[in-house]
mmCIF file with all atom_site columns, C-alpha atoms in Angstrom:
data_model
loop_
_atom_site.group_PDB
_atom_site.id
_atom_site.type_symbol
_atom_site.label_atom_id
_atom_site.label_alt_id
_atom_site.label_comp_id
_atom_site.label_asym_id
_atom_site.label_entity_id
_atom_site.label_seq_id
_atom_site.pdbx_PDB_ins_code
_atom_site.Cartn_x
_atom_site.Cartn_y
_atom_site.Cartn_z
_atom_site.occupancy
_atom_site.B_iso_or_equiv
_atom_site.pdbx_formal_charge
_atom_site.auth_seq_id
_atom_site.auth_comp_id
_atom_site.auth_asym_id
_atom_site.auth_atom_id
_atom_site.pdbx_PDB_model_num
ATOM 1   C CA . MET K 1 1   ? 0.000   0.000  0.000   1.00 0.00 ? 24  MET K CA 1
ATOM 2   C CA . ALA K 1 2   ? 2.845   2.382  0.827   1.00 0.00 ? 25  ALA K CA 1
ATOM 3   C CA . ARG K 1 3   ? 4.363   1.672  -2.577  1.00 0.00 ? 26  ARG K CA 1
ATOM 4   C CA . GLN K 1 4   ? 1.153   2.797  -4.328  1.00 0.00 ? 27  GLN K CA 1
ATOM 5   C CA . GLY K 1 5   ? 1.228   6.107  -2.439  1.00 0.00 ? 28  GLY K CA 1
ATOM 6   C CA . ARG K 1 6   ? 4.736   6.853  -3.744  1.00 0.00 ? 29  ARG K CA 1
ATOM 7   C CA . SER K 1 7   ? 3.893   6.029  -7.354  1.00 0.00 ? 30  SER K CA 1
ATOM 8   C CA . ILE K 1 8   ? 1.078   8.584  -7.642  1.00 0.00 ? 31  ILE K CA 1
ATOM 9   C CA . PRO K 1 9   ? 3.332   11.640 -7.033  1.00 0.00 ? 32  PRO K CA 1
ATOM 10  C CA . LEU K 1 10  ? 5.759   10.163 -9.571  1.00 0.00 ? 33  LEU K CA 1
ATOM 11  C CA . LEU K 1 11  ? 2.890   9.797  -12.038 1.00 0.00 ? 34  LEU K CA 1
ATOM 12  C CA . VAL K 1 12  ? 1.932   13.433 -11.446 1.00 0.00 ? 35  VAL K CA 1
ATOM 13  C CA . LEU K 1 13  ? 5.550   14.513 -12.022 1.00 0.00 ? 36  LEU K CA 1
ATOM 14  C CA . VAL K 1 14  ? 5.745   12.548 -15.282 1.00 0.00 ? 37  VAL K CA 1
ATOM 15  C CA . ALA K 1 15  ? 2.394   13.966 -16.394 1.00 0.00 ? 38  ALA K CA 1
ATOM 16  C CA . PHE K 1 16  ? 3.625   17.530 -15.801 1.00 0.00 ? 39  PHE K CA 1
ATOM 17  C CA . GLY K 1 17  ? 6.733   16.745 -17.850 1.00 0.00 ? 40  GLY K CA 1
ATOM 18  C CA . VAL K 1 18  ? 4.557   15.516 -20.704 1.00 0.00 ? 41  VAL K CA 1
ATOM 19  C CA . LEU K 1 19  ? 2.392   18.627 -20.354 1.00 0.00 ? 42  LEU K CA 1
ATOM 20  C CA . ALA K 1 20  ? 5.450   20.874 -20.635 1.00 0.00 ? 43  ALA K CA 1
ATOM 21  C CA . VAL K 1 21  ? 6.468   19.169 -23.892 1.00 0.00 ? 44  VAL K CA 1
ATOM 22  C CA . LEU K 1 22  ? 2.921   19.401 -25.289 1.00 0.00 ? 45  LEU K CA 1
ATOM 23  C CA . VAL K 1 23  ? 2.625   23.091 -24.445 1.00 0.00 ? 46  VAL K CA 1
ATOM 24  C CA . GLU K 1 24  ? 5.995   23.762 -26.080 1.00 0.00 ? 47  GLU K CA 1
ATOM 25  C CA . LYS K 1 25  ? 4.955   21.927 -29.259 1.00 0.00 ? 48  LYS K CA 1
ATOM 26  C CA . ALA K 1 26  ? 1.505   23.541 -29.187 1.00 0.00 ? 49  ALA K CA 1
ATOM 27  C CA . SER K 1 27  ? 3.150   26.944 -29.449 1.00 0.00 ? 50  SER K CA 1
ATOM 28  C CA . ALA K 1 28  ? 4.634   26.076 -32.874 1.00 0.00 ? 51  ALA K CA 1
ATOM 29  C CA . MET K 1 29  ? 2.726   27.714 -35.702 1.00 0.00 ? 52  MET K CA 1
ATOM 30  C CA . ASP K 1 30  ? 2.006   26.885 -39.330 1.00 0.00 ? 53  ASP K CA 1
ATOM 31  C CA . PHE K 1 31  ? 2.703   29.779 -41.706 1.00 0.00 ? 54  PHE K CA 1
ATOM 32  C CA . TYR K 1 32  ? 1.072   29.493 -45.131 1.00 0.00 ? 55  TYR K CA 1
ATOM 33  C CA . VAL K 1 33  ? 3.556   31.148 -47.468 1.00 0.00 ? 56  VAL K CA 1
ATOM 34  C CA . GLY K 1 34  ? 1.828   33.986 -49.288 1.00 0.00 ? 57  GLY K CA 1
ATOM 35  C CA . ASP K 1 35  ? -1.278  33.497 -47.138 1.00 0.00 ? 58  ASP K CA 1
ATOM 36  C CA . THR K 1 36  ? -4.289  32.988 -49.446 1.00 0.00 ? 59  THR K CA 1
ATOM 37  C CA . THR K 1 37  ? -2.235  33.696 -52.591 1.00 0.00 ? 60  THR K CA 1
ATOM 38  C CA . GLY K 1 38  ? 0.054   30.736 -51.969 1.00 0.00 ? 61  GLY K CA 1
ATOM 39  C CA . TRP K 1 39  ? 3.420   30.074 -53.616 1.00 0.00 ? 62  TRP K CA 1
ATOM 40  C CA . GLY K 1 40  ? 3.597   31.367 -57.184 1.00 0.00 ? 63  GLY K CA 1
ATOM 41  C CA . VAL K 1 41  ? 5.132   34.013 -59.395 1.00 0.00 ? 64  VAL K CA 1
ATOM 42  C CA . PRO K 1 42  ? 4.247   37.243 -57.562 1.00 0.00 ? 65  PRO K CA 1
ATOM 43  C CA . ASN K 1 43  ? 2.710   40.353 -59.096 1.00 0.00 ? 66  ASN K CA 1
ATOM 44  C CA . GLU K 1 44  ? 5.021   42.573 -57.048 1.00 0.00 ? 67  GLU K CA 1
ATOM 45  C CA . ALA K 1 45  ? 8.789   42.159 -56.661 1.00 0.00 ? 68  ALA K CA 1
ATOM 46  C CA . THR K 1 46  ? 8.582   42.332 -52.860 1.00 0.00 ? 69  THR K CA 1
ATOM 47  C CA . THR K 1 47  ? 5.514   40.115 -52.299 1.00 0.00 ? 70  THR K CA 1
ATOM 48  C CA . TYR K 1 48  ? 7.253   37.368 -50.301 1.00 0.00 ? 71  TYR K CA 1
ATOM 49  C CA . GLN K 1 49  ? 9.682   39.765 -48.627 1.00 0.00 ? 72  GLN K CA 1
ATOM 50  C CA . ASP K 1 50  ? 6.702   41.821 -47.436 1.00 0.00 ? 73  ASP K CA 1
ATOM 51  C CA . TRP K 1 51  ? 4.838   38.671 -46.354 1.00 0.00 ? 74  TRP K CA 1
ATOM 52  C CA . ALA K 1 52  ? 7.733   37.529 -44.148 1.00 0.00 ? 75  ALA K CA 1
ATOM 53  C CA . SER K 1 53  ? 8.579   40.983 -42.772 1.00 0.00 ? 76  SER K CA 1
ATOM 54  C CA . ASN K 1 54  ? 5.617   41.201 -40.387 1.00 0.00 ? 77  ASN K CA 1
ATOM 55  C CA . LYS K 1 55  ? 6.005   37.697 -38.955 1.00 0.00 ? 78  LYS K CA 1
ATOM 56  C CA . THR K 1 56  ? 8.185   36.240 -36.236 1.00 0.00 ? 79  THR K CA 1
ATOM 57  C CA . PHE K 1 57  ? 9.408   32.756 -37.045 1.00 0.00 ? 80  PHE K CA 1
ATOM 58  C CA . LEU K 1 58  ? 10.538  30.491 -34.192 1.00 0.00 ? 81  LEU K CA 1
ATOM 59  C CA . ALA K 1 59  ? 12.108  27.051 -34.012 1.00 0.00 ? 82  ALA K CA 1
ATOM 60  C CA . ASP K 1 60  ? 9.504   24.308 -34.675 1.00 0.00 ? 83  ASP K CA 1
ATOM 61  C CA . ASP K 1 61  ? 7.314   26.657 -36.711 1.00 0.00 ? 84  ASP K CA 1
ATOM 62  C CA . VAL K 1 62  ? 6.321   25.229 -40.092 1.00 0.00 ? 85  VAL K CA 1
ATOM 63  C CA . LEU K 1 63  ? 6.292   26.951 -43.464 1.00 0.00 ? 86  LEU K CA 1
ATOM 64  C CA . VAL K 1 64  ? 3.571   25.544 -45.710 1.00 0.00 ? 87  VAL K CA 1
ATOM 65  C CA . PHE K 1 65  ? 4.093   26.082 -49.434 1.00 0.00 ? 88  PHE K CA 1
ATOM 66  C CA . GLN K 1 66  ? 0.878   25.534 -51.400 1.00 0.00 ? 89  GLN K CA 1
ATOM 67  C CA . TYR K 1 67  ? 0.928   25.588 -55.193 1.00 0.00 ? 90  TYR K CA 1
ATOM 68  C CA . GLN K 1 68  ? -0.190  23.609 -58.229 1.00 0.00 ? 91  GLN K CA 1
ATOM 69  C CA . GLN K 1 69  ? 2.058   20.558 -58.445 1.00 0.00 ? 92  GLN K CA 1
ATOM 70  C CA . GLY K 1 70  ? 4.154   20.577 -61.633 1.00 0.00 ? 93  GLY K CA 1
ATOM 71  C CA . THR K 1 71  ? 3.744   24.317 -62.126 1.00 0.00 ? 94  THR K CA 1
ATOM 72  C CA . HIS K 1 72  ? 6.074   25.292 -59.258 1.00 0.00 ? 95  HIS K CA 1
ATOM 73  C CA . ASN K 1 73  ? 8.398   23.685 -56.749 1.00 0.00 ? 96  ASN K CA 1
ATOM 74  C CA . VAL K 1 74  ? 10.339  24.776 -53.676 1.00 0.00 ? 97  VAL K CA 1
ATOM 75  C CA . LEU K 1 75  ? 14.097  24.618 -53.483 1.00 0.00 ? 98  LEU K CA 1
ATOM 76  C CA . GLN K 1 76  ? 15.858  25.320 -50.195 1.00 0.00 ? 99  GLN K CA 1
ATOM 77  C CA . VAL K 1 77  ? 19.138  26.942 -51.223 1.00 0.00 ? 100 VAL K CA 1
ATOM 78  C CA . SER K 1 78  ? 22.176  28.782 -49.882 1.00 0.00 ? 101 SER K CA 1
ATOM 79  C CA . LYS K 1 79  ? 22.222  32.561 -49.612 1.00 0.00 ? 102 LYS K CA 1
ATOM 80  C CA . LYS K 1 80  ? 24.426  32.805 -52.715 1.00 0.00 ? 103 LYS K CA 1
ATOM 81  C CA . SER K 1 81  ? 22.077  30.565 -54.740 1.00 0.00 ? 104 SER K CA 1
ATOM 82  C CA . PHE K 1 82  ? 19.139  32.660 -53.488 1.00 0.00 ? 105 PHE K CA 1
ATOM 83  C CA . GLU K 1 83  ? 20.775  35.905 -54.604 1.00 0.00 ? 106 GLU K CA 1
ATOM 84  C CA . ASN K 1 84  ? 21.786  34.476 -58.019 1.00 0.00 ? 107 ASN K CA 1
ATOM 85  C CA . CYS K 1 85  ? 18.718  32.230 -58.559 1.00 0.00 ? 108 CYS K CA 1
ATOM 86  C CA . THR K 1 86  ? 21.005  29.219 -58.942 1.00 0.00 ? 109 THR K CA 1
ATOM 87  C CA . ILE K 1 87  ? 19.008  25.972 -58.944 1.00 0.00 ? 110 ILE K CA 1
ATOM 88  C CA . SER K 1 88  ? 21.807  23.445 -59.580 1.00 0.00 ? 111 SER K CA 1
ATOM 89  C CA . SER K 1 89  ? 22.711  22.487 -55.987 1.00 0.00 ? 112 SER K CA 1
ATOM 90  C CA . PRO K 1 90  ? 19.694  22.849 -53.682 1.00 0.00 ? 113 PRO K CA 1
ATOM 91  C CA . ILE K 1 91  ? 19.942  21.909 -50.021 1.00 0.00 ? 114 ILE K CA 1
ATOM 92  C CA . ASP K 1 92  ? 16.507  20.323 -50.337 1.00 0.00 ? 115 ASP K CA 1
ATOM 93  C CA . LYS K 1 93  ? 13.789  20.069 -52.972 1.00 0.00 ? 116 LYS K CA 1
ATOM 94  C CA . PHE K 1 94  ? 10.012  19.911 -52.497 1.00 0.00 ? 117 PHE K CA 1
ATOM 95  C CA . GLU K 1 95  ? 7.497   19.178 -55.256 1.00 0.00 ? 118 GLU K CA 1
ATOM 96  C CA . SER K 1 96  ? 4.246   17.965 -53.669 1.00 0.00 ? 119 SER K CA 1
ATOM 97  C CA . GLY K 1 97  ? 2.252   21.186 -54.011 1.00 0.00 ? 120 GLY K CA 1
ATOM 98  C CA . ASN K 1 98  ? 1.610   21.122 -50.253 1.00 0.00 ? 121 ASN K CA 1
ATOM 99  C CA . ASP K 1 99  ? 5.111   21.172 -48.806 1.00 0.00 ? 122 ASP K CA 1
ATOM 100 C CA . ARG K 1 100 ? 5.814   21.540 -45.097 1.00 0.00 ? 123 ARG K CA 1
ATOM 101 C CA . VAL K 1 101 ? 9.205   22.763 -43.895 1.00 0.00 ? 124 VAL K CA 1
ATOM 102 C CA . THR K 1 102 ? 9.878   22.731 -40.154 1.00 0.00 ? 125 THR K CA 1
ATOM 103 C CA . LEU K 1 103 ? 12.169  25.578 -39.145 1.00 0.00 ? 126 LEU K CA 1
ATOM 104 C CA . ILE K 1 104 ? 14.982  24.872 -36.723 1.00 0.00 ? 127 ILE K CA 1
ATOM 105 C CA . ASP K 1 105 ? 17.280  27.885 -36.543 1.00 0.00 ? 128 ASP K CA 1
ATOM 106 C CA . SER K 1 106 ? 19.094  30.579 -38.490 1.00 0.00 ? 129 SER K CA 1
ATOM 107 C CA . ASP K 1 107 ? 18.241  31.801 -41.989 1.00 0.00 ? 130 ASP K CA 1
ATOM 108 C CA . TYR K 1 108 ? 16.337  29.894 -44.650 1.00 0.00 ? 131 TYR K CA 1
ATOM 109 C CA . TYR K 1 109 ? 16.344  30.682 -48.356 1.00 0.00 ? 132 TYR K CA 1
ATOM 110 C CA . PHE K 1 110 ? 13.741  29.291 -50.761 1.00 0.00 ? 133 PHE K CA 1
ATOM 111 C CA . ILE K 1 111 ? 13.300  29.741 -54.498 1.00 0.00 ? 134 ILE K CA 1
ATOM 112 C CA . CYS K 1 112 ? 11.172  28.229 -57.226 1.00 0.00 ? 135 CYS K CA 1
ATOM 113 C CA . GLY K 1 113 ? 13.323  26.172 -59.595 1.00 0.00 ? 136 GLY K CA 1
ATOM 114 C CA . ILE K 1 114 ? 10.875  26.183 -62.506 1.00 0.00 ? 137 ILE K CA 1
ATOM 115 C CA . SER K 1 115 ? 11.815  28.226 -65.578 1.00 0.00 ? 138 SER K CA 1
ATOM 116 C CA . ILE K 1 116 ? 12.595  31.860 -64.696 1.00 0.00 ? 139 ILE K CA 1
ATOM 117 C CA . HIS K 1 117 ? 10.262  31.995 -61.669 1.00 0.00 ? 140 HIS K CA 1
ATOM 118 C CA . CYS K 1 118 ? 13.079  32.876 -59.248 1.00 0.00 ? 141 CYS K CA 1
ATOM 119 C CA . THR K 1 119 ? 14.226  35.806 -61.399 1.00 0.00 ? 142 THR K CA 1
ATOM 120 C CA . LEU K 1 120 ? 10.580  36.935 -61.339 1.00 0.00 ? 143 LEU K CA 1
ATOM 121 C CA . ASN K 1 121 ? 10.938  37.083 -57.517 1.00 0.00 ? 144 ASN K CA 1
ATOM 122 C CA . GLN K 1 122 ? 9.353   33.786 -56.530 1.00 0.00 ? 145 GLN K CA 1
ATOM 123 C CA . LYS K 1 123 ? 11.771  33.562 -53.645 1.00 0.00 ? 146 LYS K CA 1
ATOM 124 C CA . LEU K 1 124 ? 11.555  33.779 -49.882 1.00 0.00 ? 147 LEU K CA 1
ATOM 125 C CA . HIS K 1 125 ? 14.049  34.464 -47.098 1.00 0.00 ? 148 HIS K CA 1
ATOM 126 C CA . VAL K 1 126 ? 13.031  33.861 -43.486 1.00 0.00 ? 149 VAL K CA 1
ATOM 127 C CA . ILE K 1 127 ? 14.985  34.359 -40.296 1.00 0.00 ? 150 ILE K CA 1
ATOM 128 C CA . VAL K 1 128 ? 14.254  32.113 -37.329 1.00 0.00 ? 151 VAL K CA 1
ATOM 129 C CA . SER K 1 129 ? 14.356  34.074 -34.073 1.00 0.00 ? 152 SER K CA 1
ATOM 130 C CA . ASN K 1 130 ? 15.551  32.696 -30.777 1.00 0.00 ? 153 ASN K CA 1
ATOM 131 C CA . LYS K 1 131 ? 12.575  32.411 -28.391 1.00 0.00 ? 154 LYS K CA 1
ATOM 132 C CA . SER K 1 132 ? 14.425  34.520 -25.818 1.00 0.00 ? 155 SER K CA 1
ATOM 133 C CA . GLU K 1 133 ? 14.783  37.305 -28.416 1.00 0.00 ? 156 GLU K CA 1
ATOM 134 C CA . VAL K 1 134 ? 11.048  37.589 -29.056 1.00 0.00 ? 157 VAL K CA 1
ATOM 135 C CA . PRO K 1 135 ? 9.738   40.680 -27.267 1.00 0.00 ? 158 PRO K CA 1
ATOM 136 C CA . ALA K 1 136 ? 6.847   40.282 -24.866 1.00 0.00 ? 159 ALA K CA 1
ATOM 137 C CA . PRO K 1 137 ? 3.616   41.920 -25.998 1.00 0.00 ? 160 PRO K CA 1
ATOM 138 C CA . PRO K 1 138 ? 3.359   45.490 -24.756 1.00 0.00 ? 161 PRO K CA 1
ATOM 139 C CA . SER K 1 139 ? 1.233   46.048 -21.699 1.00 0.00 ? 162 SER K CA 1
ATOM 140 C CA . SER K 1 140 ? -0.767  49.142 -21.052 1.00 0.00 ? 163 SER K CA 1
ATOM 141 C CA . PRO K 1 141 ? -1.643  49.947 -17.437 1.00 0.00 ? 164 PRO K CA 1
ATOM 142 C CA . LEU K 1 142 ? -4.494  52.167 -18.647 1.00 0.00 ? 165 LEU K CA 1
ATOM 143 C CA . SER K 1 143 ? -6.316  49.472 -20.582 1.00 0.00 ? 166 SER K CA 1
ATOM 144 C CA . PRO K 1 144 ? -8.877  47.345 -18.728 1.00 0.00 ? 167 PRO K CA 1
ATOM 145 C CA . PRO K 1 145 ? -8.114  43.644 -18.302 1.00 0.00 ? 168 PRO K CA 1
ATOM 146 C CA . PRO K 1 146 ? -9.636  41.405 -20.970 1.00 0.00 ? 169 PRO K CA 1
ATOM 147 C CA . LYS K 1 147 ? -13.018 39.923 -20.173 1.00 0.00 ? 170 LYS K CA 1
ATOM 148 C CA . ALA K 1 148 ? -13.015 36.226 -19.448 1.00 0.00 ? 171 ALA K CA 1
ATOM 149 C CA . SER K 1 149 ? -14.758 34.220 -22.113 1.00 0.00 ? 172 SER K CA 1
ATOM 150 C CA . PRO K 1 150 ? -17.433 31.786 -20.968 1.00 0.00 ? 173 PRO K CA 1
ATOM 151 C CA . LEU K 1 151 ? -16.478 28.127 -20.888 1.00 0.00 ? 174 LEU K CA 1
ATOM 152 C CA . PRO K 1 152 ? -17.859 26.036 -23.727 1.00 0.00 ? 175 PRO K CA 1
ATOM 153 C CA . PRO K 1 153 ? -20.537 23.518 -22.776 1.00 0.00 ? 176 PRO K CA 1
ATOM 154 C CA . PRO K 1 154 ? -19.206 20.021 -22.073 1.00 0.00 ? 177 PRO K CA 1
ATOM 155 C CA . GLY K 1 155 ? -18.965 17.894 -25.182 1.00 0.00 ? 178 GLY K CA 1
ATOM 156 C CA . SER K 1 156 ? -19.000 20.888 -27.548 1.00 0.00 ? 179 SER K CA 1
ATOM 157 C CA . SER K 1 157 ? -16.514 21.122 -30.417 1.00 0.00 ? 180 SER K CA 1
ATOM 158 C CA . ALA K 1 158 ? -14.873 24.125 -28.724 1.00 0.00 ? 181 ALA K CA 1
ATOM 159 C CA . SER K 1 159 ? -13.780 22.014 -25.787 1.00 0.00 ? 182 SER K CA 1
ATOM 160 C CA . ALA K 1 160 ? -12.255 19.499 -28.209 1.00 0.00 ? 183 ALA K CA 1
ATOM 161 C CA . LEU K 1 161 ? -10.014 22.256 -29.570 1.00 0.00 ? 184 LEU K CA 1
ATOM 162 C CA . GLN K 1 162 ? -8.311  22.749 -26.210 1.00 0.00 ? 185 GLN K CA 1
ATOM 163 C CA . PRO K 1 163 ? -6.376  19.526 -25.512 1.00 0.00 ? 186 PRO K CA 1
ATOM 164 C CA . ALA K 1 164 ? -3.872  21.288 -23.259 1.00 0.00 ? 187 ALA K CA 1
ATOM 165 C CA . GLY K 1 165 ? -6.724  22.591 -21.066 1.00 0.00 ? 188 GLY K CA 1
ATOM 166 C CA . ALA K 1 166 ? -8.198  19.112 -20.807 1.00 0.00 ? 189 ALA K CA 1
ATOM 167 C CA . LEU K 1 167 ? -4.792  17.696 -19.914 1.00 0.00 ? 190 LEU K CA 1
ATOM 168 C CA . ILE K 1 168 ? -4.305  20.320 -17.214 1.00 0.00 ? 191 ILE K CA 1
ATOM 169 C CA . SER K 1 169 ? -7.723  19.501 -15.755 1.00 0.00 ? 192 SER K CA 1
ATOM 170 C CA . MET K 1 170 ? -6.866  15.809 -15.749 1.00 0.00 ? 193 MET K CA 1
ATOM 171 C CA . LEU K 1 171 ? -3.538  16.483 -14.037 1.00 0.00 ? 194 LEU K CA 1
ATOM 172 C CA . MET K 1 172 ? -5.236  18.596 -11.387 1.00 0.00 ? 195 MET K CA 1
ATOM 173 C CA . MET K 1 173 ? -7.675  15.757 -10.646 1.00 0.00 ? 196 MET K CA 1
ATOM 174 C CA . VAL K 1 174 ? -4.781  13.288 -10.398 1.00 0.00 ? 197 VAL K CA 1
ATOM 175 C CA . GLY K 1 175 ? -2.966  15.672 -8.068  1.00 0.00 ? 198 GLY K CA 1
ATOM 176 C CA . ILE K 1 176 ? -6.042  16.084 -5.857  1.00 0.00 ? 199 ILE K CA 1
ATOM 177 C CA . ALA K 1 177 ? -6.539  12.317 -5.813  1.00 0.00 ? 200 ALA K CA 1
ATOM 178 C CA . SER K 1 178 ? -2.932  11.794 -4.751  1.00 0.00 ? 201 SER K CA 1
ATOM 179 C CA . LEU K 1 179 ? -3.387  14.240 -1.872  1.00 0.00 ? 202 LEU K CA 1
ATOM 180 C CA . ALA K 1 180 ? -6.404  12.280 -0.658  1.00 0.00 ? 203 ALA K CA 1
ATOM 181 C CA . LEU K 1 181 ? -4.281  9.120  -0.406  1.00 0.00 ? 204 LEU K CA 1
#
């Protein structure tokens, strides 16, 4: 019986470790390159540069390149190949039309290797920021605190969209149960 009492706090500790990993992964975001326009020959020379300029990319974020398969592709290239639109030695090549690239660190350079698309500015450079470098959102002491949103009814689709909240609730119940023992 004493052994069972010691295993519950260990279970709670392991569960909190799993929660920490899930929360970290849940913070990763998918960025759809070009938003609704997707990946294609842009109308403006700075389309993809402008798209990336107002975003903060972090490790584990994912770039999603959507385009018509066979009409475009995505080549991950060096900075020099990016600047010169050189397609001969890509770091990686994607051709599915729905390509997902997980960012790890540093700079990434992407071009389209079809025809003259790169010279027509179908190219993207993103910089992955260190999480400690990302500024906290500004706070304003004069603004009122945000209103709490009501909880969704049990079993609704909204509650299914919050797995971390459900996991936290479960962990709290396990913790309370372990205190009762």
